[in-house]
mmCIF file of C-alpha atoms in Angstrom:
data_model
loop_
_atom_site.group_PDB
_atom_site.id
_atom_site.type_symbol
_atom_site.label_atom_id
_atom_site.label_comp_id
_atom_site.label_asym_id
_atom_site.label_seq_id
_atom_site.Cartn_x
_atom_site.Cartn_y
_atom_site.Cartn_z
ATOM 1 C CA MET A 1 2.610 -0.131 18.694
ATOM 2 C CA GLY A 2 5.737 1.814 17.145
ATOM 3 C CA ARG A 3 7.771 1.157 20.221
ATOM 4 C CA SER A 4 6.635 -2.429 20.645
ATOM 5 C CA LEU A 5 7.855 -3.278 17.052
ATOM 6 C CA ILE A 6 11.236 -1.919 17.621
ATOM 7 C CA LEU A 7 11.523 -3.897 20.942
ATOM 8 C CA ARG A 8 10.191 -6.954 19.220
ATOM 9 C CA GLN A 9 7.278 -7.148 21.523
ATOM 10 C CA GLN A 10 4.696 -7.196 18.808
ATOM 11 C CA GLN A 11 4.626 -8.320 15.114
ATOM 12 C CA PRO A 12 3.729 -5.997 12.357
ATOM 13 C CA ILE A 13 -0.299 -5.933 11.521
ATOM 14 C CA LYS A 14 -1.237 -6.473 7.972
ATOM 15 C CA SER A 15 -3.991 -4.440 6.298
ATOM 16 C CA GLU A 16 -6.627 -6.635 4.857
ATOM 17 C CA THR A 17 -9.177 -3.910 3.893
ATOM 18 C CA ALA A 18 -10.808 -4.277 0.248
ATOM 19 C CA TYR A 19 -9.374 -0.859 -0.603
ATOM 20 C CA ASP A 20 -5.617 -1.358 0.083
ATOM 21 C CA TRP A 21 -3.714 0.289 -2.880
ATOM 22 C CA LEU A 22 -1.149 -2.596 -3.339
ATOM 23 C CA GLY A 23 -3.428 -5.301 -1.753
ATOM 24 C CA PRO A 24 -3.028 -7.156 1.766
ATOM 25 C CA GLY A 25 0.199 -6.301 3.506
ATOM 26 C CA PHE A 26 2.223 -4.308 6.287
ATOM 27 C CA TYR A 27 2.468 -0.945 4.505
ATOM 28 C CA LEU A 28 5.552 1.239 4.469
ATOM 29 C CA TRP A 29 6.621 4.546 2.817
ATOM 30 C CA GLU A 30 9.854 4.207 0.998
ATOM 31 C CA SER A 31 12.550 6.645 2.059
ATOM 32 C CA ASP A 32 9.759 9.069 3.188
ATOM 33 C CA PRO A 33 9.134 9.253 7.096
ATOM 34 C CA GLN A 34 7.691 12.664 6.757
ATOM 35 C CA ARG A 35 4.778 11.341 4.390
ATOM 36 C CA ALA A 36 4.345 8.534 6.691
ATOM 37 C CA TYR A 37 3.838 10.846 9.658
ATOM 38 C CA GLU A 38 1.372 13.085 7.614
ATOM 39 C CA TRP A 39 -0.466 9.788 6.898
ATOM 40 C CA ALA A 40 -0.446 9.091 10.603
ATOM 41 C CA GLU A 41 -1.638 12.452 11.619
ATOM 42 C CA GLN A 42 -4.640 12.107 9.099
ATOM 43 C CA LYS A 43 -5.596 8.927 10.562
ATOM 44 C CA LYS A 44 -5.682 10.524 14.075
ATOM 45 C CA LYS A 45 -8.107 13.094 12.878
ATOM 46 C CA ARG A 46 -10.542 10.310 11.929
ATOM 47 C CA ASP A 47 -9.759 8.063 14.848
ATOM 48 C CA PRO A 48 -8.936 9.911 18.063
ATOM 49 C CA THR A 49 -7.597 6.818 19.617
ATOM 50 C CA PHE A 50 -4.855 6.405 17.198
ATOM 51 C CA LYS A 51 -1.409 7.421 18.487
ATOM 52 C CA PRO A 52 0.649 8.629 15.356
ATOM 53 C CA PHE A 53 4.370 7.136 15.478
ATOM 54 C CA VAL A 54 6.613 6.506 12.590
ATOM 55 C CA VAL A 55 9.218 3.493 12.824
ATOM 56 C CA GLY A 56 11.897 2.673 10.046
ATOM 57 C CA VAL A 57 12.031 -0.629 8.453
ATOM 58 C CA VAL A 58 15.135 -2.634 7.448
ATOM 59 C CA LEU A 59 13.574 -4.830 4.569
ATOM 60 C CA ASP A 60 14.561 -7.287 1.952
ATOM 61 C CA LEU A 61 11.952 -6.907 -0.897
ATOM 62 C CA GLY A 62 12.262 -10.519 -1.702
ATOM 63 C CA ASN A 63 10.143 -11.457 -4.772
ATOM 64 C CA CYS A 64 8.851 -8.080 -5.316
ATOM 65 C CA LEU A 65 5.849 -7.241 -7.588
ATOM 66 C CA ASP A 66 7.277 -3.876 -8.646
ATOM 67 C CA LEU A 67 4.807 -1.643 -10.097
ATOM 68 C CA THR A 68 7.320 0.868 -11.386
ATOM 69 C CA ASN A 69 8.552 -1.388 -14.071
ATOM 70 C CA ARG A 70 6.763 -2.354 -17.198
ATOM 71 C CA GLU A 71 7.203 -6.184 -16.921
ATOM 72 C CA ASP A 72 5.315 -6.305 -13.605
ATOM 73 C CA LEU A 73 2.544 -3.891 -14.799
ATOM 74 C CA ALA A 74 2.075 -6.167 -17.811
ATOM 75 C CA LEU A 75 1.350 -9.046 -15.187
ATOM 76 C CA LEU A 76 -1.100 -6.803 -13.528
ATOM 77 C CA GLN A 77 -2.872 -6.092 -16.900
ATOM 78 C CA VAL A 78 -3.124 -9.929 -17.300
ATOM 79 C CA ALA A 79 -4.488 -10.306 -13.960
ATOM 80 C CA TYR A 80 -7.110 -7.677 -14.470
ATOM 81 C CA ASP A 81 -8.176 -9.368 -17.711
ATOM 82 C CA GLY A 82 -8.560 -12.631 -15.666
ATOM 83 C CA LEU A 83 -10.489 -11.047 -12.850
ATOM 84 C CA LYS A 84 -12.740 -9.419 -15.273
ATOM 85 C CA ALA A 85 -13.365 -12.577 -17.185
ATOM 86 C CA THR A 86 -14.074 -14.289 -13.816
ATOM 87 C CA LEU A 87 -16.490 -11.814 -12.506
ATOM 88 C CA ASP A 88 -18.212 -11.546 -15.963
ATOM 89 C CA VAL A 89 -18.913 -15.264 -15.716
ATOM 90 C CA GLN A 90 -20.403 -14.855 -12.214
ATOM 91 C CA GLY A 91 -22.322 -11.881 -13.381
ATOM 92 C CA THR A 92 -20.591 -9.682 -10.699
ATOM 93 C CA PRO A 93 -19.709 -6.412 -11.413
ATOM 94 C CA LEU A 94 -15.884 -5.095 -11.057
ATOM 95 C CA PRO A 95 -15.063 -3.236 -7.799
ATOM 96 C CA GLU A 96 -14.291 0.362 -8.391
ATOM 97 C CA ASN A 97 -11.687 2.797 -7.171
ATOM 98 C CA ARG A 98 -13.160 5.708 -5.615
ATOM 99 C CA ASP A 99 -12.525 9.246 -4.037
ATOM 100 C CA ALA A 100 -12.547 9.673 -0.276
ATOM 101 C CA SER A 101 -15.039 12.158 1.095
ATOM 102 C CA PHE A 102 -12.089 13.839 3.408
ATOM 103 C CA ASP A 103 -9.648 14.131 0.351
ATOM 104 C CA SER A 104 -10.060 17.728 -1.526
ATOM 105 C CA ASN A 105 -7.834 16.549 -4.328
ATOM 106 C CA ASN A 106 -10.128 13.853 -5.554
ATOM 107 C CA ASP A 107 -7.435 11.314 -5.272
ATOM 108 C CA LYS A 108 -8.669 7.642 -5.753
ATOM 109 C CA LEU A 109 -7.770 6.783 -2.248
ATOM 110 C CA PHE A 110 -10.119 3.637 -1.826
ATOM 111 C CA ARG A 111 -8.639 1.443 -4.445
ATOM 112 C CA ASN A 112 -11.028 -1.517 -4.291
ATOM 113 C CA LEU A 113 -10.480 -2.448 -7.946
ATOM 114 C CA ASP A 114 -6.559 -2.183 -7.755
ATOM 115 C CA CYS A 115 -6.806 -4.501 -4.638
ATOM 116 C CA ALA A 116 -9.008 -6.889 -6.106
ATOM 117 C CA VAL A 117 -6.547 -6.983 -9.299
ATOM 118 C CA ILE A 118 -3.593 -7.689 -6.948
ATOM 119 C CA ARG A 119 -5.316 -10.145 -4.839
ATOM 120 C CA TYR A 120 -6.322 -12.232 -8.143
ATOM 121 C CA LEU A 121 -2.713 -12.140 -9.212
ATOM 122 C CA HIS A 122 -1.471 -13.317 -5.820
ATOM 123 C CA ALA A 123 -4.241 -16.263 -6.074
ATOM 124 C CA SER A 124 -3.476 -17.171 -9.525
ATOM 125 C CA LEU A 125 0.448 -17.509 -8.843
ATOM 126 C CA ASP A 126 0.158 -19.264 -5.399
ATOM 127 C CA THR A 127 1.973 -22.347 -5.621
ATOM 128 C CA GLY A 128 0.845 -23.961 -2.384
ATOM 129 C CA SER A 129 3.936 -22.725 -0.645
ATOM 130 C CA PRO A 130 3.714 -21.808 2.877
ATOM 131 C CA LEU A 131 4.198 -18.187 2.023
ATOM 132 C CA PRO A 132 1.048 -15.948 2.556
ATOM 133 C CA ALA A 133 1.308 -14.905 -1.129
ATOM 134 C CA ALA A 134 3.103 -15.456 -4.292
ATOM 135 C CA TYR A 135 4.872 -12.217 -3.963
ATOM 136 C CA ASP A 136 6.883 -11.273 -0.760
ATOM 137 C CA THR A 137 6.330 -7.476 -1.438
ATOM 138 C CA VAL A 138 4.407 -5.170 -3.868
ATOM 139 C CA ARG A 139 5.874 -1.711 -4.547
ATOM 140 C CA GLY A 140 4.128 1.000 -6.216
ATOM 141 C CA LEU A 141 4.318 4.817 -6.928
ATOM 142 C CA PHE A 142 1.517 7.145 -6.354
ATOM 143 C CA GLN A 143 0.779 10.555 -7.359
ATOM 144 C CA GLU A 144 -1.424 11.983 -4.688
ATOM 145 C CA GLY A 145 -2.095 15.390 -3.324
ATOM 146 C CA ALA A 146 -2.508 18.809 -5.104
ATOM 147 C CA PRO A 147 -0.345 19.875 -8.053
ATOM 148 C CA LEU A 148 2.937 21.592 -7.009
ATOM 149 C CA TYR A 149 2.220 24.684 -9.119
ATOM 150 C CA PRO A 150 -0.354 25.536 -11.813
ATOM 151 C CA GLY A 151 0.106 23.170 -14.771
ATOM 152 C CA SER A 152 2.543 20.763 -12.863
ATOM 153 C CA GLY A 153 2.423 17.109 -13.318
ATOM 154 C CA PHE A 154 4.155 16.695 -9.942
ATOM 155 C CA ARG A 155 1.762 16.162 -6.861
ATOM 156 C CA SER A 156 2.457 17.283 -3.444
ATOM 157 C CA LYS A 157 2.066 13.889 -1.721
ATOM 158 C CA THR A 158 3.684 11.634 -4.472
ATOM 159 C CA HIS A 159 5.275 8.751 -2.704
ATOM 160 C CA THR A 160 6.372 5.194 -3.068
ATOM 161 C CA GLN A 161 4.725 2.513 -1.062
ATOM 162 C CA ILE A 162 5.342 -0.873 -0.277
ATOM 163 C CA ALA A 163 3.122 -3.673 1.006
ATOM 164 C CA VAL A 164 5.127 -6.379 2.872
ATOM 165 C CA CYS A 165 3.242 -9.570 2.232
ATOM 166 C CA ASN A 166 5.692 -11.910 3.767
ATOM 167 C CA LEU A 167 6.668 -10.478 7.227
ATOM 168 C CA ASP A 168 9.946 -12.634 7.170
ATOM 169 C CA CYS A 169 11.277 -9.975 4.614
ATOM 170 C CA ILE A 170 11.336 -7.348 7.555
ATOM 171 C CA LYS A 171 14.826 -7.565 9.114
ATOM 172 C CA GLY A 172 14.390 -4.982 11.789
ATOM 173 C CA PHE A 173 12.922 -1.868 12.911
ATOM 174 C CA PHE A 174 14.589 1.578 14.159
ATOM 175 C CA ILE A 175 13.449 5.204 14.950
ATOM 176 C CA PRO A 176 13.839 7.279 11.969
ATOM 177 C CA PRO A 177 15.009 10.805 12.016
ATOM 178 C CA LEU A 178 12.047 13.169 11.061
#
């Protein structure tokens, strides 16, 4: 798929799973092709048919839900409150974030709750525009992996990830140096 993206023979494929960290979108690692390749190698271990490949993306964030700033985090809190109230009325429990069985660091890799909250926020802000979501992109910082050293607050796989909801924000693809 990587080469076909670069050659514009194929469109990016959005992830739509219920556990996507940042909700539905085409997922990117910001400024970290090595972490992207590590993820691809991990996926290959779970799916032998998967062929790891990393592409660089030229991206305009557009209207970005940036979860590295307090204003957008506050929006997410309001969305959580709305989702919880809606599900309470329906008598439906909130989804939960959970660990992955293949992850020895007990990272919450399956983010069903976070995904549901972001989906709820998108839906609550949708103005009926032709865009697939109220936000073009969602950006978040994730602490993941083992502590770098004893007592460390830094983690070995910490990264910034972006979910591209509006594929028109992608301006081009390239092969990054690894």
